[in-house]
């Protein structure tokens, strides 16, 4: 399957930042002299936070205070290996304009913005995810698929993933409510639709009591051929969405990667905010 575009393909590596020992006044002047609404905060090249003009207004009466003493520790971040689709999801979900990028040691190596996400989507020239999945399944199973679109009933969906993460379900619920309804990818079977891509979306929609969800449907020319995905699902005992386990108390890898500079309390606040928006 084609390699996804990653943050490293689009991030700006010449990053403007401020040091944690700079004063509020110095940081304010730095932002005013730049074209940015905020800047990453570093300490010896390690990312420790992000300061915005709005946050600076709250401490404008303390121009001589060190920014490291008045800032909120931690920030959302990305890593170079993160897909551009995931970067877009973080920016959208949490209402961010920019996302600092750190290496495996936590050092600031770049920044990704809304503009970079738009550029990545405009420049897409490789086969889409749907075409990639279609080609892969055809090669693996020796059959051909027709591609159609439509709504599929949630009670007819057959999972191929045995667990999902609660924190990611909260985020997906927010996205669905805000209109970011990326279609599922499913394969038509005689007894329903096999979910190939979109288990967190499906389970979030189920929690929101949706009856159906938009999907790209792959219709095989032979409904009696047992797919490899079906055999795996059978081994795991997956016969309906009720068999998918929801993991609580552990971060989804996507969330863990993005919030690794934030403590558990800050992450809990983010999820609480998303939950209140969903209600």
Short mmCIF file of N, CA, C and O in Angstrom, two decimals, residues 15-18 27 30-32 34-41 49-56 97-98 100 111:
data_model
loop_
_atom_site.label_atom_id
_atom_site.label_comp_id
_atom_site.label_asym_id
_atom_site.label_seq_id
_atom_site.Cartn_x
_atom_site.Cartn_y
_atom_site.Cartn_z
N UNK A 15 12.17 27.10 12.74
CA UNK A 15 11.09 27.47 13.65
C UNK A 15 11.47 28.68 14.50
O UNK A 15 12.54 28.71 15.11
N UNK A 16 10.58 29.66 14.57
CA UNK A 16 10.73 30.78 15.50
C UNK A 16 10.22 30.32 16.86
O UNK A 16 9.12 29.76 16.95
N UNK A 17 11.00 30.51 17.89
CA UNK A 17 10.60 30.10 19.23
C UNK A 17 11.15 31.09 20.25
O UNK A 17 11.93 31.98 19.91
N UNK A 18 10.74 30.94 21.49
CA UNK A 18 11.25 31.77 22.58
C UNK A 18 11.77 30.87 23.68
O UNK A 18 11.31 29.74 23.85
N UNK A 27 8.97 38.44 25.14
CA UNK A 27 8.17 37.52 24.33
C UNK A 27 7.07 38.28 23.59
O UNK A 27 6.79 38.01 22.42
N UNK A 30 8.56 39.93 20.68
CA UNK A 30 8.94 38.94 19.67
C UNK A 30 7.71 38.55 18.84
O UNK A 30 7.78 38.47 17.60
N UNK A 31 6.57 38.34 19.50
CA UNK A 31 5.36 37.96 18.78
C UNK A 31 4.85 39.12 17.93
O UNK A 31 4.42 38.94 16.79
N UNK A 32 4.90 40.33 18.49
CA UNK A 32 4.44 41.51 17.74
C UNK A 32 5.27 41.74 16.49
O UNK A 32 4.75 42.22 15.46
N UNK A 34 6.61 39.40 14.74
CA UNK A 34 6.52 38.23 13.87
C UNK A 34 5.19 38.21 13.14
O UNK A 34 4.34 39.08 13.32
N UNK A 35 5.00 37.20 12.32
CA UNK A 35 3.72 37.01 11.62
C UNK A 35 2.88 35.92 12.27
O UNK A 35 1.94 35.40 11.66
N UNK A 36 3.21 35.58 13.53
CA UNK A 36 2.56 34.46 14.19
C UNK A 36 1.68 34.92 15.35
O UNK A 36 1.95 35.96 15.96
N UNK A 37 0.66 34.11 15.66
CA UNK A 37 -0.22 34.44 16.78
C UNK A 37 0.34 33.88 18.09
O UNK A 37 -0.12 34.22 19.17
N UNK A 38 1.35 33.02 17.99
CA UNK A 38 1.97 32.43 19.17
C UNK A 38 3.25 31.72 18.78
O UNK A 38 3.52 31.52 17.58
N UNK A 39 4.04 31.35 19.78
CA UNK A 39 5.34 30.73 19.50
C UNK A 39 5.62 29.59 20.48
O UNK A 39 5.18 29.63 21.64
N UNK A 40 6.35 28.56 20.04
CA UNK A 40 6.77 27.49 20.96
C UNK A 40 7.74 28.05 21.99
O UNK A 40 8.51 28.96 21.71
N UNK A 41 7.71 27.47 23.19
CA UNK A 41 8.64 27.83 24.25
C UNK A 41 9.62 26.67 24.44
O UNK A 41 9.19 25.51 24.56
N UNK A 49 6.47 24.21 26.07
CA UNK A 49 5.15 24.81 26.04
C UNK A 49 4.93 25.60 24.77
O UNK A 49 5.75 25.59 23.85
N UNK A 50 3.79 26.29 24.73
CA UNK A 50 3.45 27.15 23.59
C UNK A 50 2.72 28.36 24.16
O UNK A 50 1.80 28.22 24.96
N UNK A 51 3.12 29.56 23.75
CA UNK A 51 2.51 30.78 24.27
C UNK A 51 1.82 31.53 23.14
O UNK A 51 2.37 31.67 22.05
N UNK A 52 0.59 31.98 23.40
CA UNK A 52 -0.16 32.74 22.39
C UNK A 52 -0.30 34.19 22.85
O UNK A 52 -0.10 34.51 24.03
N UNK A 53 -0.65 35.05 21.91
CA UNK A 53 -0.85 36.47 22.23
C UNK A 53 -1.95 36.62 23.27
O UNK A 53 -1.86 37.47 24.17
N UNK A 54 -2.99 35.82 23.18
CA UNK A 54 -4.10 35.88 24.13
C UNK A 54 -3.62 35.55 25.54
O UNK A 54 -4.01 36.22 26.52
N UNK A 55 -2.77 34.55 25.65
CA UNK A 55 -2.25 34.17 26.97
C UNK A 55 -1.32 35.25 27.53
O UNK A 55 -1.29 35.49 28.75
N UNK A 56 -0.59 35.92 26.63
CA UNK A 56 0.28 37.00 27.09
C UNK A 56 -0.51 38.18 27.65
O UNK A 56 -0.05 38.87 28.57
N UNK A 97 -3.99 26.36 15.63
CA UNK A 97 -3.49 26.86 14.35
C UNK A 97 -2.15 26.23 14.01
O UNK A 97 -1.80 26.08 12.84
N UNK A 98 -1.37 25.92 15.04
CA UNK A 98 -0.02 25.38 14.84
C UNK A 98 0.21 24.22 15.79
O UNK A 98 -0.33 24.19 16.90
N UNK A 100 3.60 22.19 17.28
CA UNK A 100 5.04 21.98 17.31
C UNK A 100 5.37 20.51 17.07
O UNK A 100 4.59 19.61 17.41
N UNK A 111 7.50 22.70 12.94
CA UNK A 111 6.15 23.11 13.29
C UNK A 111 5.25 22.88 12.08
O UNK A 111 5.69 23.01 10.93
#
